[in-house]
Structures are given as structure tokens and as C-alpha cells.
Short mmCIF file of C-alpha atoms in Angstrom, two decimals:
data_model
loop_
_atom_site.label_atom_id
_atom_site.label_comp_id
_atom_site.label_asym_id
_atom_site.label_seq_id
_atom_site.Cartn_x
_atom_site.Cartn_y
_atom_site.Cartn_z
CA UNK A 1 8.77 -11.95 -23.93
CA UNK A 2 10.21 -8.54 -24.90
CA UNK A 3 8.32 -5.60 -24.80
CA UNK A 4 8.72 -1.63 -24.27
CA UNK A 5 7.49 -1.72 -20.33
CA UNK A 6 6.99 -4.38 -17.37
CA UNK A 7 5.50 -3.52 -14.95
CA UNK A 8 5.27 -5.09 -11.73
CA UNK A 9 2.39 -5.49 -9.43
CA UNK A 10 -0.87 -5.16 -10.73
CA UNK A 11 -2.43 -3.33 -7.61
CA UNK A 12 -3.79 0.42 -8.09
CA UNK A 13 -0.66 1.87 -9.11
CA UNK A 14 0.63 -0.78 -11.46
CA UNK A 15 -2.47 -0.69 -13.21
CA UNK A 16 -3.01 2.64 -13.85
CA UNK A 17 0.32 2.67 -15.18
CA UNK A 18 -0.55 0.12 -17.80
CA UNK A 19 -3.08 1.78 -18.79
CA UNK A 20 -1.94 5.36 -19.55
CA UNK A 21 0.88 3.17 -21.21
CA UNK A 22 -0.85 1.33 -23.53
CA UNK A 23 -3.18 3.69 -24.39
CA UNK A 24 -0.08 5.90 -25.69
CA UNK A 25 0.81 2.83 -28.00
CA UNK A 26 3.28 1.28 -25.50
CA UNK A 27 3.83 -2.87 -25.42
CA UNK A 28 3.22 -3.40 -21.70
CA UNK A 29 3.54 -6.69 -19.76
CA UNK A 30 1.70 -6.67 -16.19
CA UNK A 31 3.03 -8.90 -13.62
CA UNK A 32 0.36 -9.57 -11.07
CA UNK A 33 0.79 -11.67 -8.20
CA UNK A 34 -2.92 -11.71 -7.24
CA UNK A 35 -2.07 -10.35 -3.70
CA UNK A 36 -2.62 -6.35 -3.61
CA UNK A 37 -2.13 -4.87 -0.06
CA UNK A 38 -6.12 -4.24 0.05
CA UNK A 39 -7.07 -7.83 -1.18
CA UNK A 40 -8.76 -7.90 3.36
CA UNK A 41 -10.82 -4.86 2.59
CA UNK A 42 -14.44 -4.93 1.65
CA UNK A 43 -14.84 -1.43 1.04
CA UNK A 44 -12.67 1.50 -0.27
CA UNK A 45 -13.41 5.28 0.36
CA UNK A 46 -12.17 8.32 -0.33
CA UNK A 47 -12.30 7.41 -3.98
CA UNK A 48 -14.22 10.19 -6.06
CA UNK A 49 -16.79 9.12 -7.20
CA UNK A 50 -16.79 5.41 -5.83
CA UNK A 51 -16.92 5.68 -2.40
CA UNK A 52 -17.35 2.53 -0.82
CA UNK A 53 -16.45 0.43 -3.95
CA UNK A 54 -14.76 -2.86 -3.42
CA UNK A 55 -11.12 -2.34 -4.34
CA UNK A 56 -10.92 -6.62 -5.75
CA UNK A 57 -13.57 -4.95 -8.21
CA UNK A 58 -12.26 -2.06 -9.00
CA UNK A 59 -9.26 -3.80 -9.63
CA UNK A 60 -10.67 -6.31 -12.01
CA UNK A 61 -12.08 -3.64 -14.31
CA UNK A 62 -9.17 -2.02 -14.40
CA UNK A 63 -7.57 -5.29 -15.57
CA UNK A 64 -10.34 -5.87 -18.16
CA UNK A 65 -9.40 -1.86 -19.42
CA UNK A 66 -5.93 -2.72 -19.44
CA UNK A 67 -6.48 -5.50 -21.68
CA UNK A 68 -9.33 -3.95 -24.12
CA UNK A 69 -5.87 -1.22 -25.06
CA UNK A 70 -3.76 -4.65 -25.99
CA UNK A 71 -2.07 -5.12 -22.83
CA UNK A 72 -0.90 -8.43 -21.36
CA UNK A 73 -1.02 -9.55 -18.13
CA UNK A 74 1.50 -12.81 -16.51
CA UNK A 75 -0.30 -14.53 -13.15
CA UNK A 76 3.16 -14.63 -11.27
CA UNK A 77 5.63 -13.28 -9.35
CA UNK A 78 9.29 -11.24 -10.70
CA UNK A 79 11.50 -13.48 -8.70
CA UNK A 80 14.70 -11.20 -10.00
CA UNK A 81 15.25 -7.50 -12.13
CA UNK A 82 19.16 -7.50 -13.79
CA UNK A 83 20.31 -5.66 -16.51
CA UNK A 84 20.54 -7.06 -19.91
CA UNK A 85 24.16 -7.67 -20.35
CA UNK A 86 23.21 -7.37 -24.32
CA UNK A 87 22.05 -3.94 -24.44
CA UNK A 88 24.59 -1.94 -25.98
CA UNK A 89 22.19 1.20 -27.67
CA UNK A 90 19.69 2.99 -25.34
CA UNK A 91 16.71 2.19 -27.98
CA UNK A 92 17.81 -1.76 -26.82
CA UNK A 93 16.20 -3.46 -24.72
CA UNK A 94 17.59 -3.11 -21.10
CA UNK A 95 16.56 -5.27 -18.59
CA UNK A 96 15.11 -8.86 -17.78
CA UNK A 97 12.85 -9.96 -15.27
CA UNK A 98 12.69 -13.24 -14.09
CA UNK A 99 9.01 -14.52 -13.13
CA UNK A 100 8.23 -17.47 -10.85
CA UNK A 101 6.58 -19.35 -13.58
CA UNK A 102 9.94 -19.81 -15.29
CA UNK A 103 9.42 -17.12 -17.89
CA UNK A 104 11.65 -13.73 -18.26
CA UNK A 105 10.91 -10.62 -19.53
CA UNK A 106 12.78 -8.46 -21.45
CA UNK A 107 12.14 -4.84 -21.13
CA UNK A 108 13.34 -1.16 -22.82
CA UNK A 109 11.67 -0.14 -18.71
CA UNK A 110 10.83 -1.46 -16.23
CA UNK A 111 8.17 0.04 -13.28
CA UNK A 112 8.11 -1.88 -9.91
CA UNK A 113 4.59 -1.33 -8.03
CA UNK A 114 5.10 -4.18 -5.89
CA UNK A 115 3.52 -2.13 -2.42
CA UNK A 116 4.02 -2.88 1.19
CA UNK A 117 3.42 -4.92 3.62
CA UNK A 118 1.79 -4.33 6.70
CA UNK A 119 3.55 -6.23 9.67
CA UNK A 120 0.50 -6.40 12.72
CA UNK A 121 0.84 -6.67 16.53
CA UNK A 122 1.05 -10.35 17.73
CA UNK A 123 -2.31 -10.11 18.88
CA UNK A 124 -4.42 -13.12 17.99
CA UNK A 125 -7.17 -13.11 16.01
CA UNK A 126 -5.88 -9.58 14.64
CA UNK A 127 -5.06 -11.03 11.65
CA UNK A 128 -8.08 -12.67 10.53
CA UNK A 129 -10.44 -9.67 10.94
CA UNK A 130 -8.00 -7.03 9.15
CA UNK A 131 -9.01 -5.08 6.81
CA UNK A 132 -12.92 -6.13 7.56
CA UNK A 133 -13.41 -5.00 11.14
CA UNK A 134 -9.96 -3.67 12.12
CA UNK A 135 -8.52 -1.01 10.37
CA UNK A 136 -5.14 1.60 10.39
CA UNK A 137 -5.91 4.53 8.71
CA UNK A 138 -8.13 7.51 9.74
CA UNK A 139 -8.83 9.23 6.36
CA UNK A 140 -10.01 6.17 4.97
CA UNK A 141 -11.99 4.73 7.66
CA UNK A 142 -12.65 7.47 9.86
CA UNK A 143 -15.96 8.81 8.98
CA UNK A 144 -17.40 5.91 9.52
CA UNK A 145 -16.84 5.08 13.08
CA UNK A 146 -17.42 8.57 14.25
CA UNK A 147 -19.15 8.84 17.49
CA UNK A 148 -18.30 5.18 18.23
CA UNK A 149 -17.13 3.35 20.72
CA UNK A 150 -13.04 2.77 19.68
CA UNK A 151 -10.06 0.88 20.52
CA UNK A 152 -6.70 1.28 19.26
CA UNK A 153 -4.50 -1.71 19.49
CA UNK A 154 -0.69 -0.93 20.01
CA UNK A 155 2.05 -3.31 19.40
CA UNK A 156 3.90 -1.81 16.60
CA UNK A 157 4.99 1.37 15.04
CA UNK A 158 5.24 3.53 17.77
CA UNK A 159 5.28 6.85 16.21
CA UNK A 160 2.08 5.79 13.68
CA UNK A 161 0.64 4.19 16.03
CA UNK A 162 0.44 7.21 18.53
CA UNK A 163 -0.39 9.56 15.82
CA UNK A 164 -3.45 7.65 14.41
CA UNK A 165 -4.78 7.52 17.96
CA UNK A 166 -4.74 11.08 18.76
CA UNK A 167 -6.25 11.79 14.89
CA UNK A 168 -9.13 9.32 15.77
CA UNK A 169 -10.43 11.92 18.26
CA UNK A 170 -11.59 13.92 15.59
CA UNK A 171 -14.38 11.37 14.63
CA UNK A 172 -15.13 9.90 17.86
CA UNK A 173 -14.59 11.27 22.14
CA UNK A 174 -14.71 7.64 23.13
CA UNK A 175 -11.20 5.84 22.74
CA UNK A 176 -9.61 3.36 24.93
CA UNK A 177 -5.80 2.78 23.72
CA UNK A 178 -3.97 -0.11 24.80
CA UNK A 179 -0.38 0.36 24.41
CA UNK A 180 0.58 -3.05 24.19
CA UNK A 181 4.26 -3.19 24.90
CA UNK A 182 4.43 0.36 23.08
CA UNK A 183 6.55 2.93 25.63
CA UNK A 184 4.91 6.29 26.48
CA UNK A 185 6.51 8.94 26.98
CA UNK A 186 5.21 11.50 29.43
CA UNK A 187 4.27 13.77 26.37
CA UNK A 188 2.20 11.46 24.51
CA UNK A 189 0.41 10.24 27.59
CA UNK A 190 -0.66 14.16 28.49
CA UNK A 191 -1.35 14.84 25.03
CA UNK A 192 -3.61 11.62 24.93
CA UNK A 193 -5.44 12.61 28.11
CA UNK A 194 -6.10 15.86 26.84
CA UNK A 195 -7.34 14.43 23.95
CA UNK A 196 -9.75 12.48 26.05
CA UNK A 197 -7.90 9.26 25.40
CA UNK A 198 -8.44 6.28 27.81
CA UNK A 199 -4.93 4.48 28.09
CA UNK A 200 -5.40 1.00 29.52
CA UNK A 201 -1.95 -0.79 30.47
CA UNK A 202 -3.28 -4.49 30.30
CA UNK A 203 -1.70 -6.45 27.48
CA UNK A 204 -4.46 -7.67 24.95
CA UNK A 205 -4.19 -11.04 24.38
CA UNK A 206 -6.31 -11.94 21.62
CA UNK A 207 -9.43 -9.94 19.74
CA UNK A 208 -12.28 -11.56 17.80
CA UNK A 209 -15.93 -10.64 16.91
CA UNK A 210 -17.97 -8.92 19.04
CA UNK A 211 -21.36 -10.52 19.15
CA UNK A 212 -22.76 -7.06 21.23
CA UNK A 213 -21.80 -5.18 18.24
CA UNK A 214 -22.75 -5.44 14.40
CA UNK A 215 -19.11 -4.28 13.17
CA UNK A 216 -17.42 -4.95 16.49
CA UNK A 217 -14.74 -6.48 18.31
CA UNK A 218 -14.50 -8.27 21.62
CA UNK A 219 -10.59 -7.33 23.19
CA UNK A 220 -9.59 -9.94 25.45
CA UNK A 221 -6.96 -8.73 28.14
CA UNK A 222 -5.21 -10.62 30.87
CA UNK A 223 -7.77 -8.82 33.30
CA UNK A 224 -11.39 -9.04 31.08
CA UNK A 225 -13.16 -9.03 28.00
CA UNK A 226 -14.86 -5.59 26.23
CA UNK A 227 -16.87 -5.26 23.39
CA UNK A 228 -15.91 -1.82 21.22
CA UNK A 229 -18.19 -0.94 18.09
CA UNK A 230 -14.66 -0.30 16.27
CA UNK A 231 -11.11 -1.18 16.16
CA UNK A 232 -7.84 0.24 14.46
CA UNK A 233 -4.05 -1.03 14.87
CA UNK A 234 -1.18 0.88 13.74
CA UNK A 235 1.05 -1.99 11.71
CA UNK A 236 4.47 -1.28 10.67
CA UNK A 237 5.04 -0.72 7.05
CA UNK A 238 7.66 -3.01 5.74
CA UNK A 239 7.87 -1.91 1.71
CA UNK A 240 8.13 -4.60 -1.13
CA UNK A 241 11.15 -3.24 -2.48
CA UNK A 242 13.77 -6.40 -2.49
CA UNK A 243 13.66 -6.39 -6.58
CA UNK A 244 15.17 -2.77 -6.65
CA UNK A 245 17.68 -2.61 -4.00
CA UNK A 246 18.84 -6.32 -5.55
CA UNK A 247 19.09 -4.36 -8.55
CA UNK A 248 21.03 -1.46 -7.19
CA UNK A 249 18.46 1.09 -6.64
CA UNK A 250 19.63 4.20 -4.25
CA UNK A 251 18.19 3.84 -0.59
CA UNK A 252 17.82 6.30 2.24
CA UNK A 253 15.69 6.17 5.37
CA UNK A 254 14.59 2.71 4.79
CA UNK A 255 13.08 3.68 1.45
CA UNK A 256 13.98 3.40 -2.27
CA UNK A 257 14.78 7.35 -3.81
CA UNK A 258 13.04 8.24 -6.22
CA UNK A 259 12.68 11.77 -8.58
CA UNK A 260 9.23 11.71 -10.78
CA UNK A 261 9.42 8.22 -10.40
CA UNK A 262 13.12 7.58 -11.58
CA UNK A 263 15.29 5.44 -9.60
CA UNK A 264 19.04 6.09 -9.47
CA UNK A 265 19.22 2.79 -12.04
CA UNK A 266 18.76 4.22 -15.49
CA UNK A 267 15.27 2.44 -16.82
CA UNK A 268 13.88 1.27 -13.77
CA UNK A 269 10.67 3.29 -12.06
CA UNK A 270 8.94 2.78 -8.53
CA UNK A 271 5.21 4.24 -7.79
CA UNK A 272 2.73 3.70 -5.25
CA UNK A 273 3.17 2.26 -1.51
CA UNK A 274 6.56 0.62 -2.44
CA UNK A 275 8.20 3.92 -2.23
CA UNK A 276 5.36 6.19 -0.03
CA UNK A 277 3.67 4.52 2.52
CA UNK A 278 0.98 7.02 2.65
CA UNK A 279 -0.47 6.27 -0.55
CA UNK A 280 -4.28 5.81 -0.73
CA UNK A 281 -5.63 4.64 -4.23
CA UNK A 282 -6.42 7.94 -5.46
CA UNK A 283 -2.49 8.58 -4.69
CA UNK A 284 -1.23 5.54 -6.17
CA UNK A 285 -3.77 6.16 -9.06
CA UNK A 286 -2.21 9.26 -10.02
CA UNK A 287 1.34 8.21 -9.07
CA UNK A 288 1.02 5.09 -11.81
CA UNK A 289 -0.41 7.48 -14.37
CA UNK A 290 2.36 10.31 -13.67
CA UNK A 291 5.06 8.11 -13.38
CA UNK A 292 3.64 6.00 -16.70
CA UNK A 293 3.43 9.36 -18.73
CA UNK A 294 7.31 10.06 -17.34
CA UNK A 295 8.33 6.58 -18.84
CA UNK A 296 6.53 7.30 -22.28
CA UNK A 297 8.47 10.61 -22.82
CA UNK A 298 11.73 8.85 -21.50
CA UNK A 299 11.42 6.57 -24.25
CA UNK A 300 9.94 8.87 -26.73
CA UNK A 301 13.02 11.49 -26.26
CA UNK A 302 15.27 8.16 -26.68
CA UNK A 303 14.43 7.51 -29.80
CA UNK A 304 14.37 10.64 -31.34
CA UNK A 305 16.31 11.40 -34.31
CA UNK A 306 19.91 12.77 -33.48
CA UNK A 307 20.40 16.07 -35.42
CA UNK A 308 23.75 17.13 -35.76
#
């Protein structure tokens, strides 16, 4: 396949992308692996106008948009992003992408919106209610448990994991965090207990649904079991960045650089959570369309006319 743009990942950033793209007369090929970080979630807010939306919708209309403006979209994977060894002119095509169905792509640009992963405590059972009953961040979830009994989960990500639970207090006074292997440091444990924070040393050993509460979870400890109306974990964010460091991209602080979207490889792109962890779909919304916009003008000012 050749075309003017891939772009890979088909989650909230990706998408928008491919939109603003083909709407400005772009060829655009969508890779979408089916698998967007919010595929656990049920409901989405802090989305303007569609608070409480289911993000696998939203998602799938945004698809359907895509391909009403003559966009295509490849069920699959990019397995590997080189440089075309044949592009000799910068109105050439420039790179290929290798998908796991066996096909490759060949590509004037290429934008990688591939997200992150979020690595979760070894807690059992943790897994199967994320992103349904258990939950990591505040502004997106936070309204809704205020006043409620809560329990933070520790494990991983010190630093995010602390900060979330001291945020919390502004929805609810009744927290119980269990640091789970996590070290406090005198600070954090006197800023909890200002807070009102309850920090409970026993290891959790498993969490599952609470039958006491509608939304709740039941935390199992090696001393007891307690039922808490909410729950929220602070996972570490491990981003989905292998295609552009394989392909050279500049890293620093664990993160690909980026500058309006450019990498430090001439034609390739990152938006959304593979580059910003903090992202939210309104972010990675605007981040797809900026970026895509960027990309259109690259190319646009490439193929100019040169006046002498």
C-alpha cells in the first residue's frame, strides 16, 4: 500500500488524526490493533459534551467518520517502521511499515499513536475489575466517588501513586491507603495524615467484588477482609513506543521527544499517551488533530513549487 500518511493506533488520538487528515484530501492508512488503553472502561468523562459515553463507542463512530472522508483502516499490528532505502526526493515516499498480517506500508509520514500501557500491582483479582470498578485517575473518575468510602491500592509507581491519594481527598474524607510494598517517607506519611488519610501496613492479597456494595470492592489482607464503595490503584505507565526508538527516534527521561509532534526522525510524528502519559481523550483528541494539521502543512510546504 502507499499512501501520503500511516498512522498507527486507532485509539483517540490516532483517529482524530485521520480524520482532520483526510478531510484535508490526505490518503491515510489506519493501523488499528483493536486494543486501545480504555478498551476495560465502561464509561468516559470529562468529555464535553459526552460525559459518560462509552469510549468502544465513541471509538467506533469515529472509525465509521474516518471512513465516510475515504480513509482506510488495516485490523493489525506495525510489527516494524524503517526508512525507505528508495526515497531519494522529499515529495517520495519515505518510510515502510511492516504489519503483522504480512502487508507493508509505504508512507510520505508516518504518525505513531500506539499509547501506553498500564503495568498494575500484583494484586489478584486487580486485573479483572480494572477499568470497571478500579480506577487511577482522579479527574476522570473523581466526581463520582465523592463522599465514598475509598481505598487506594499501592504497589507501583510510587510518586503517582502517592499523589493520586492525597488528590482523592478532595472528593471524599474517607480513604484507607495500603501501601503495599510502596516506602513512605516521613513526609508523605504526615502529609497523608493531615490529609485525613488512613494508612494501613497489611499487604493486600487479592481484591474482588464487594457484594455489600453496588460498585464496590472487597480487599482481602493477610489480617481481614473490607468492603470499600470505591477503589483506585496507581499503575506504572510503561509507553508503547518500541516502533520509534527501533527507528531512531530521540529519547530522554524514559520518553520519546517530541516538538509539535515532530520526532527527531524527519517524517515520523508521535501524539497522545505514547509520548504524555497524562493524556485524557479530550487531550489526545486535540493532540491527533494538532499534530495531523502539522503533518498536512509539512507536506504541503514540501511540495511547493521552488522559485528561484
Amino acid at each position: 500500500m502507499k499512501t501520503d500518511v500511516a498512522i498507527i493506533g486507532g485509539g483517540f488520538a490516532g483517529t482524530s488524526a485521520a480524520i482532520t487528515l483526510a478531510r484535508a484530501n490526505r490518503s491515510v492508512v489506519l493501523v488499528d490493533s483493536g486494543k486501545p488503553r480504555n478498551r476495560y472502561a465502561e464509561h468516559a468523562h470529562g468529555i464535553l459534551g459526552f460525559d459518560a459515553a462509552s469510549p468502544s463507542e465513541m471509538l467506533d463512530a469515529g472509525h465509521r467518520e474516518f471512513l465516510s472522508f475515504c480513509g482506510k483502516i488495516v485490523e493489525a499490528s506495525a510489527t516494524s517502521l524503517t526508512a525507505d532505502v528508495h526515497s531519494t526526493r522529499a515529495n517520495t515516499i519515505s518510510w515502510q511499515v511492516v504489519l503483522s498480517n504480512g502487508e507493508m506500508i509505504h508512507a510520505r509520514q508516518v504518525l505513531v499513536a500506539t499509547g501506553i500501557a498500564d503495568k498494575l500491582p500484583a494484586v489478584s483479582g486487580l486485573h479483572e475489575l480494572w477499568g470497571s470498578r478500579i480506577f487511577h485517575c482522579p479527574y476522570c473518575h473523581g466526581y463520582e466517588i465523592r463522599k465514598k468510602k475509598l481505598v487506594v491500592v499501592g504497589g507501583e509507581n510510587p510518586g503517582f501513586t502517592f499523589r493520586i491519594t492525597k488528590l482523592l481527598s478532595k472528593w471524599t474524607g474517607d480513604i484507607t491507603f495500603y501501601p503495599n510494598g510502596l516506602d513512605l517517607s516521613e513526609q508523605e506519611q504526615d502529609s497523608m495524615e493531615r490529609l485525613g488519610i488512613t494508612i494501613d501496613p497489611h499487604t493486600v492479597r487479592a481484591v474482588s467484588k464487594s457484594s455489600q456494595y453496588e460498585a464496590g470492592i472487597t480487599v482481602q489482607t493477610d489480617a481481614r477482609e473490607i468492603d470499600y464503595e470505591a477503589c483506585f490503584t496507581g499503575p506504572d505507565f510503561m509507553p508503547n513506543d518500541g516502533l520509534l526508538r527501533d527507528a531512531g527516534c530521540a529519547v530522554d527521561g524514559g520518553w520519546v521527544i517530541t516538538e509539535a509532534g515532530k520526532t527527531s526522525q524527519n517524517g515520523i510524528w508521535a501524539a497522545g499517551n505514547v509520548i504524555s502519559s497524562p493524556d485524557q481523550i479530550p487531550q489526545a483528541m486535540g493532540a491527533g488533530a494538532a499534530v495531523a494539521i502539522k503533518i498536512d502543512q509539512y507536506m504541503f510546504d514540501q511540495d511547493l513549487p521552488v522559485i528561484d
